[in-house]
Each structure stands twice: as C-alpha cells, then as structure tokens.
Amino acid sequence: MVDKDLERFDRLFQRFSGTGIDYIFGYGETDRGQETYIRYLSGTLIDYSLIVVDVKREELFGIVNVMEGERAHKYSWLDKIYIYGGSLEGDYINLKSRNLVDSIKEVIDVESKIGIAFNSVSASFIKTLESIFSKDNVVDISSELMDLRLRKTRYEVERIKKAAEIVDYGIYESSKKVVEGITEKELALHGMCEMYRAGADKVYDYLIVASGDTSANPHWRASENTIKVGDPIVFDYVAAYNGYYGDETRTVFFKRIYKGELRKIYETVLDAQVSAIDIIEPGVKASDVDKKARSIIESAGYGKYFIHSTGHGVGLEIHEKPRLSKNDDTVLDEGFVITVEPGIYIPGLGGVRIEDMVLVTSDGHRVLTRLNKALTIL
C-alpha cells in the first residue's frame, strides 16, 4: 500500500456524505480504456476488479481478482483487499466466490445504494449492478465525480507537472531528429520511445506529426510523408505519468519558411495563445479565454481558419471539462489544469498550432509546458 491522496478523499467524503449513497464504485474494462475511476479511487491500475468507497465508514477497499492481488497490495491505496477467483496468503481477505458478481453479493449488502459514473463503464455492467441492487439503488454520479476532478489536488498537480516535462522532452528530442527525407512516422516513433524513456507509463496511440500541406489538418496522424525543406512541422504529443496526462503542441519549420504567409500565421497564433494565457486566473470563464484567442485571430483575418475550441481540461483523461469554447461558461478556479491551443489551418498552404498546459493558481496561473515558443527554423 502506498500513501493515499488524502485531499482527494476528504473532498469525496464531504461531497457524498448525507446523500444516501452507501458505496461509490470504480470499475472499468481497462482493455477498452475504461480505467479512469479505477485510477481515481485506487491510485493505480488494477484489472478485473472493483474499487469500493464506503462513504459512511470512510474506508476504501477492493474486490480484486487473484491475479491482481499482489499489484493491488503493493501499489494501491486500498485499506482492505478482498480476493476472488482463488486465494492468496498474507494481508488479504479470501472470498469463496469465483467471479466478480458473486463476490459483490458476498461482500456488500444488496439493499445498499450504489453510486457509479455511468459514463465510465459499459451498459451491460450497469444492468448487472441493477440486477444485484435494484435499478433505483444504482445512481449515476458522473457529473458529481467530474466536478470533483476539475480542481486537481496537490498530488495530482505533481504528476501532471511530470507528464508536462515528459511531453516537453518528447517534442524536443523529435525536433532534433528532423532531416530531409525522414518520415513523420519515424519522428513520432522516436518521440514515443524518448517519452517512455523519460518515465511515461502511456503514450497516446496516435501522435501527431504533420508536415507540409498536412499541417492544415488538425488531427493528422503521423504518416509516411517525408520532411522537405521549407515544411512547417506540427508536433502534438500526449503522454501520461502515473495515469495523468501531458499534452503539448509546437510548430517548427525545416531550413526555411517556404510560404511567406506562414510567418504571419505563426506570429498571429503565438499572439493569440500568449494573450489568452495572460488572462487566466480564478473567476475567469472558459469562454472568455476562447474569446480572447479568437478575437486576435479574427482581427488578423484568419477567423474562418480557426476551426476548433481554444482548449480543454486535462487530468486522468486527455480531454476533460472544461472546454475553452464560446459555449462553456465554466468559471475557472484554483487547481484547474487546462490547455490553450489556438490554431490556423489553411488547406493547400499549411497550418500552425501552439499548445501549452496551464495550471490555474490562487493568484493567476502557471504554464507547465516549457518548450520555446519563438518561431523556430531547424
């Protein structure tokens, strides 16, 4: 067992005390990417298992598959570990049941009221819980949990800062490898390896390395395209450390800028991004940050080429609330971590995006990603 994020559980117990909910469940089929609340409640990744918060007793336990028992014991925050599907010697409670459903019935009173984030599990698992506890006693707490996750704890901020350092390093190392004729895929692969070397436990499946005309595609996936003199190159890298994500984008040019307008576009995007970051502080709305960036790009005549929101929250998921868009009036508060990533994309010409991660602090903000943003010609 490792040290628990006490700040997180203080908030959790305070939020759900008196709601009538007896237990909060964290579950997910991790091979389908449903790991958010396993990590959020246990502090680590545990497969084939159910994480349970006893709201009234303020305890945390797991109903854990025998194959995962040792990992849960070494790396999780669980106060108690119930083992199903077999038995283990040591500080475990071995159950008679061979499967998770029967184990739930063995450990938890079926008259209990259960809270779980419906958006983190399959519909079939919800139906299974409803068959055990009744439909009325299985409650969707997706919104409540997401609201708690908006404000990061000190524990979470430290891990996000490390993830930011890792994506800094990945982009920096990839940019050093740029030579004429190298492919986008080769650059992405190098960045991926370097981020794992720097401590990432997960690197996003599709790193964006977009060169030349394909830089005008915001979600381009690294391809067999080769780098040519004059190309803009967009690096958008995502990696996680202890489950918490880092997300950063830089646009550079190889040898020279082959289309002069791209220099103006770069300067416009940089101005928009820096100006939007400058207004971030508690009390500012997410929509205000978007408005600031968008107004600068529109004033420069490129409004119709800024085709996505200005940013998003980051944490245990790469895209979390809030979204920095005109439609999201979420008020920023201390502990929020957001990206600011305006971009301009002109088909046939190219695109530029610059993205940083920003922590909202009590007196303003702190930029967590630190790579140089001045126009760079490699």
PDB file of C-alpha atoms in Angstrom, residues 26-32 34-35 38 44-51 62-69 72 82-85 98-101:
ATOM      1  CA  GLY A  26     -14.934   2.386  -9.518  1.00  0.00           C
ATOM      2  CA  TYR A  27     -14.843  -0.136 -12.324  1.00  0.00           C
ATOM      3  CA  GLY A  28     -13.724  -0.373 -15.908  1.00  0.00           C
ATOM      4  CA  GLU A  29     -12.664  -2.793 -18.572  1.00  0.00           C
ATOM      5  CA  THR A  30      -9.125  -1.497 -18.882  1.00  0.00           C
ATOM      6  CA  ASP A  31      -8.545  -3.174 -22.236  1.00  0.00           C
ATOM      7  CA  ARG A  32     -11.276  -0.844 -23.535  1.00  0.00           C
ATOM      8  CA  GLN A  34     -12.235   2.384 -19.142  1.00  0.00           C
ATOM      9  CA  GLU A  35      -9.632   2.926 -16.447  1.00  0.00           C
ATOM     10  CA  ILE A  38     -10.066   2.602 -11.196  1.00  0.00           C
ATOM     11  CA  THR A  44      -3.161   2.684  -9.711  1.00  0.00           C
ATOM     12  CA  LEU A  45      -4.356   0.381 -12.487  1.00  0.00           C
ATOM     13  CA  ILE A  46      -5.975  -2.879 -11.320  1.00  0.00           C
ATOM     14  CA  ASP A  47      -7.613  -5.163 -13.883  1.00  0.00           C
ATOM     15  CA  TYR A  48     -10.721  -7.342 -13.427  1.00  0.00           C
ATOM     16  CA  SER A  49     -11.508  -5.688 -10.103  1.00  0.00           C
ATOM     17  CA  LEU A  50     -13.973  -3.381  -8.355  1.00  0.00           C
ATOM     18  CA  ILE A  51     -12.828  -0.428  -6.252  1.00  0.00           C
ATOM     19  CA  GLY A  62     -11.217  -3.550  -3.407  1.00  0.00           C
ATOM     20  CA  ILE A  63     -12.809  -6.745  -4.658  1.00  0.00           C
ATOM     21  CA  VAL A  64      -9.791  -7.903  -6.581  1.00  0.00           C
ATOM     22  CA  ASN A  65      -9.092 -10.766  -8.951  1.00  0.00           C
ATOM     23  CA  VAL A  66      -6.491 -13.152  -7.557  1.00  0.00           C
ATOM     24  CA  MET A  67      -4.157 -12.322 -10.467  1.00  0.00           C
ATOM     25  CA  GLU A  68      -4.145  -8.655  -9.436  1.00  0.00           C
ATOM     26  CA  GLY A  69      -3.864  -9.080  -5.675  1.00  0.00           C
ATOM     27  CA  ALA A  72      -3.120  -4.005  -5.548  1.00  0.00           C
ATOM     28  CA  TYR A  82     -10.927  -8.990  -0.909  1.00  0.00           C
ATOM     29  CA  ILE A  83      -9.675 -11.687  -3.282  1.00  0.00           C
ATOM     30  CA  TYR A  84     -11.952 -13.629  -5.635  1.00  0.00           C
ATOM     31  CA  GLY A  85     -11.143 -16.379  -8.110  1.00  0.00           C
ATOM     32  CA  ARG A  98     -15.121 -17.424  -8.125  1.00  0.00           C
ATOM     33  CA  ASN A  99     -16.426 -14.426 -10.094  1.00  0.00           C
ATOM     34  CA  LEU A 100     -16.885 -10.704  -9.508  1.00  0.00           C
ATOM     35  CA  VAL A 101     -20.695 -10.658  -9.454  1.00  0.00           C
TER      36      VAL A 101
END
